[in-house]
mmCIF file of C-alpha atoms in Angstrom:
data_model
loop_
_atom_site.group_PDB
_atom_site.id
_atom_site.type_symbol
_atom_site.label_atom_id
_atom_site.label_comp_id
_atom_site.label_asym_id
_atom_site.label_seq_id
_atom_site.Cartn_x
_atom_site.Cartn_y
_atom_site.Cartn_z
ATOM 1 C CA MET A 16 86.718 87.823 140.291
ATOM 2 C CA THR A 17 84.746 84.963 137.968
ATOM 3 C CA LEU A 18 84.934 86.344 133.904
ATOM 4 C CA THR A 19 80.788 86.553 134.700
ATOM 5 C CA GLU A 20 81.625 89.264 137.636
ATOM 6 C CA ALA A 21 84.354 91.028 135.484
ATOM 7 C CA ARG A 22 82.146 90.992 132.900
ATOM 8 C CA LYS A 23 79.274 92.684 134.618
ATOM 9 C CA LYS A 24 81.294 95.020 136.590
ATOM 10 C CA TRP A 25 83.472 96.461 133.511
ATOM 11 C CA LYS A 26 80.191 96.411 131.189
ATOM 12 C CA ILE A 27 82.154 94.477 128.774
ATOM 13 C CA SER A 28 81.022 92.098 126.303
ATOM 14 C CA TYR A 29 82.024 88.128 127.060
ATOM 15 C CA ASP A 30 83.866 88.111 123.564
ATOM 16 C CA THR A 31 86.125 91.367 124.809
ATOM 17 C CA LEU A 32 87.013 89.651 127.842
ATOM 18 C CA CYS A 33 88.293 86.407 126.035
ATOM 19 C CA TYR A 34 89.741 88.667 123.545
ATOM 20 C CA TRP A 35 91.827 90.561 126.623
ATOM 21 C CA LEU A 36 92.892 86.644 128.261
ATOM 22 C CA ASP A 37 93.655 85.409 124.963
ATOM 23 C CA LEU A 38 96.156 88.415 124.313
ATOM 24 C CA GLY A 39 97.709 88.295 128.024
ATOM 25 C CA TYR A 40 95.841 91.657 128.523
ATOM 26 C CA LEU A 41 95.023 90.617 132.220
ATOM 27 C CA PRO A 42 97.420 89.995 135.212
ATOM 28 C CA ASN A 43 97.210 87.575 137.642
ATOM 29 C CA VAL A 44 94.938 84.906 135.804
ATOM 30 C CA SER A 45 94.671 81.169 137.614
ATOM 31 C CA VAL A 46 92.028 78.404 137.287
ATOM 32 C CA GLU A 47 91.146 76.566 139.987
ATOM 33 C CA ASN A 48 88.790 73.859 140.148
ATOM 34 C CA GLY A 49 87.421 74.752 136.901
ATOM 35 C CA ILE A 50 86.447 78.714 137.671
ATOM 36 C CA VAL A 51 89.054 81.500 136.494
ATOM 37 C CA ASP A 52 90.206 84.217 138.946
ATOM 38 C CA ILE A 53 90.899 86.899 137.041
ATOM 39 C CA GLY A 54 91.427 89.227 140.016
ATOM 40 C CA ASN A 55 89.918 93.021 140.466
ATOM 41 C CA VAL A 56 92.182 95.411 137.933
ATOM 42 C CA MET A 57 91.014 96.567 134.707
ATOM 43 C CA PRO A 58 93.172 96.616 132.137
ATOM 44 C CA TYR A 59 93.516 99.956 130.876
ATOM 45 C CA ILE A 60 93.332 99.709 126.918
ATOM 46 C CA PRO A 61 93.746 102.495 124.338
ATOM 47 C CA ASN A 62 92.335 102.864 121.068
ATOM 48 C CA ALA A 63 92.632 100.000 118.889
ATOM 49 C CA ASN A 64 93.317 102.671 116.045
ATOM 50 C CA SER A 65 95.713 104.973 118.394
ATOM 51 C CA ASN A 66 99.289 106.165 117.073
ATOM 52 C CA ILE A 67 101.867 104.527 119.627
ATOM 53 C CA THR A 68 104.469 107.038 119.906
ATOM 54 C CA SER A 69 106.838 107.490 123.266
ATOM 55 C CA GLU A 70 104.319 110.521 124.068
ATOM 56 C CA THR A 71 101.565 108.656 123.818
ATOM 57 C CA VAL A 72 102.953 105.913 125.999
ATOM 58 C CA ARG A 73 103.653 108.151 128.276
ATOM 59 C CA LYS A 74 99.865 109.536 128.407
ATOM 60 C CA TYR A 75 98.710 106.021 128.957
ATOM 61 C CA ILE A 76 100.773 104.341 131.861
ATOM 62 C CA LEU A 77 100.124 107.524 134.073
ATOM 63 C CA LYS A 78 96.405 107.269 133.215
ATOM 64 C CA ALA A 79 96.499 103.826 133.857
ATOM 65 C CA CYS A 80 97.918 104.805 137.299
ATOM 66 C CA SER A 81 95.671 107.208 137.715
ATOM 67 C CA GLU A 82 93.051 105.195 136.770
ATOM 68 C CA PHE A 83 94.389 102.141 138.794
ATOM 69 C CA LYS A 84 94.011 100.286 135.858
ATOM 70 C CA PHE A 85 96.523 97.961 134.768
ATOM 71 C CA ILE A 86 98.849 98.537 131.597
ATOM 72 C CA SER A 87 101.384 96.609 130.047
ATOM 73 C CA TRP A 88 103.875 96.808 127.375
ATOM 74 C CA LYS A 89 101.489 93.271 125.835
ATOM 75 C CA ILE A 90 98.587 95.988 126.195
ATOM 76 C CA LEU A 91 100.383 98.513 124.112
ATOM 77 C CA ASN A 92 102.380 96.002 121.845
ATOM 78 C CA ILE A 93 105.511 97.473 121.894
ATOM 79 C CA SER A 94 108.854 95.725 123.212
ATOM 80 C CA GLU A 95 109.006 94.798 126.853
ATOM 81 C CA GLU A 96 112.423 97.282 126.872
ATOM 82 C CA GLN A 97 110.663 100.014 125.575
ATOM 83 C CA PHE A 98 107.945 99.837 127.937
ATOM 84 C CA LYS A 99 110.709 99.367 130.685
ATOM 85 C CA ALA A 100 112.477 102.552 129.670
ATOM 86 C CA ILE A 101 109.561 104.755 129.354
ATOM 87 C CA LEU A 102 108.830 103.638 133.489
ATOM 88 C CA ILE A 103 112.094 104.318 134.281
ATOM 89 C CA GLN A 104 111.797 107.578 132.674
ATOM 90 C CA LEU A 105 108.628 108.427 134.038
ATOM 91 C CA GLU A 106 110.646 107.588 137.743
ATOM 92 C CA ASP A 107 113.289 109.316 137.174
ATOM 93 C CA ARG A 108 111.077 112.589 137.027
ATOM 94 C CA LYS A 109 109.367 111.828 139.465
ATOM 95 C CA TYR A 110 106.110 110.795 137.853
ATOM 96 C CA ILE A 111 105.527 107.897 139.169
ATOM 97 C CA GLN A 112 107.142 105.695 142.298
ATOM 98 C CA ARG A 113 107.520 102.558 143.016
ATOM 99 C CA ASN A 114 105.293 100.592 145.605
ATOM 100 C CA LEU A 115 107.733 97.613 146.381
ATOM 101 C CA PRO A 116 111.777 97.825 145.734
ATOM 102 C CA ASP A 117 112.317 95.156 143.494
ATOM 103 C CA THR A 118 109.182 96.122 141.502
ATOM 104 C CA ALA A 119 109.401 94.636 137.727
ATOM 105 C CA PHE A 120 109.144 97.380 134.649
ATOM 106 C CA THR A 121 106.749 94.930 132.871
ATOM 107 C CA SER A 122 103.691 96.984 133.747
ATOM 108 C CA ASN A 123 102.295 99.169 136.096
ATOM 109 C CA GLU A 124 101.602 97.299 138.525
ATOM 110 C CA ASN A 125 103.294 98.493 141.816
ATOM 111 C CA PHE A 126 103.847 101.797 140.574
ATOM 112 C CA THR A 127 101.698 105.278 142.153
ATOM 113 C CA ILE A 128 101.151 108.333 139.945
ATOM 114 C CA THR A 129 102.847 111.258 142.133
ATOM 115 C CA GLU A 130 101.239 114.887 142.236
ATOM 116 C CA GLU A 131 103.786 116.184 139.869
ATOM 117 C CA GLY A 132 102.452 113.205 137.407
ATOM 118 C CA GLU A 133 98.943 113.608 137.847
ATOM 119 C CA GLU A 134 99.803 117.483 137.246
ATOM 120 C CA PHE A 135 101.666 116.707 134.250
ATOM 121 C CA LEU A 136 99.078 114.302 132.930
ATOM 122 C CA LYS A 137 96.237 117.120 133.017
ATOM 123 C CA LYS A 138 98.739 119.647 131.151
ATOM 124 C CA GLY A 139 99.082 117.397 128.431
ATOM 125 C CA LYS A 140 102.372 118.474 127.651
ATOM 126 C CA PHE A 141 105.422 116.767 127.736
ATOM 127 C CA LYS A 142 108.550 117.564 127.667
ATOM 128 C CA LEU A 143 110.291 114.947 128.339
ATOM 129 C CA ASN A 144 113.465 113.723 126.168
ATOM 130 C CA GLU A 145 112.579 111.603 123.057
ATOM 131 C CA LEU A 146 113.457 107.912 123.689
ATOM 132 C CA GLU A 147 116.235 106.457 121.038
ATOM 133 C CA PHE A 148 113.937 103.847 119.751
ATOM 134 C CA ASP A 149 111.166 103.636 117.476
ATOM 135 C CA LEU A 150 107.771 102.241 119.285
ATOM 136 C CA LYS A 151 106.825 99.345 116.845
ATOM 137 C CA ARG A 152 103.633 96.881 118.320
ATOM 138 C CA LYS A 153 104.749 93.913 118.308
ATOM 139 C CA TYR A 154 101.390 91.175 118.294
ATOM 140 C CA CYS A 155 101.541 88.662 121.766
ATOM 141 C CA SER A 156 99.386 86.050 121.713
ATOM 142 C CA LEU A 157 97.995 83.303 124.592
ATOM 143 C CA LYS A 158 96.431 80.460 123.098
ATOM 144 C CA MET A 159 93.631 79.732 125.479
ATOM 145 C CA LYS A 160 90.138 78.411 124.773
ATOM 146 C CA PHE A 161 87.032 79.059 127.056
ATOM 147 C CA SER A 162 83.411 77.844 126.675
ATOM 148 C CA LYS A 163 80.531 79.318 127.948
#
């Protein structure tokens, strides 16, 4: 999907789309013959003012899987290790499942929410053990320049 197609389909501004590209929020971006292809999966972008905790990260991952959207550690501004730990915890509890056995734990790509995960998401009460780290936001940037 091109930038123009994504902007129309997702009903976002060109500036927002370029901002997402700059921050690395879109997976599998490629450029061929001067045309940017960003794939078909819209990222799940939480509110910028949201408080990032283990609980909210779990909720965002489950929502992203439920809505067939992309989410990664970069989008949440947490470390890759923290994101992986939460994905593993959700998989251990059978709230998500891997579609491929050797799936990387850097995003929800190739993970599917299970019926248990959908129920868990509807209840909104997380009874999973708190993880042993503090979720501090990190800023990751990819320098790109696009012209209209």
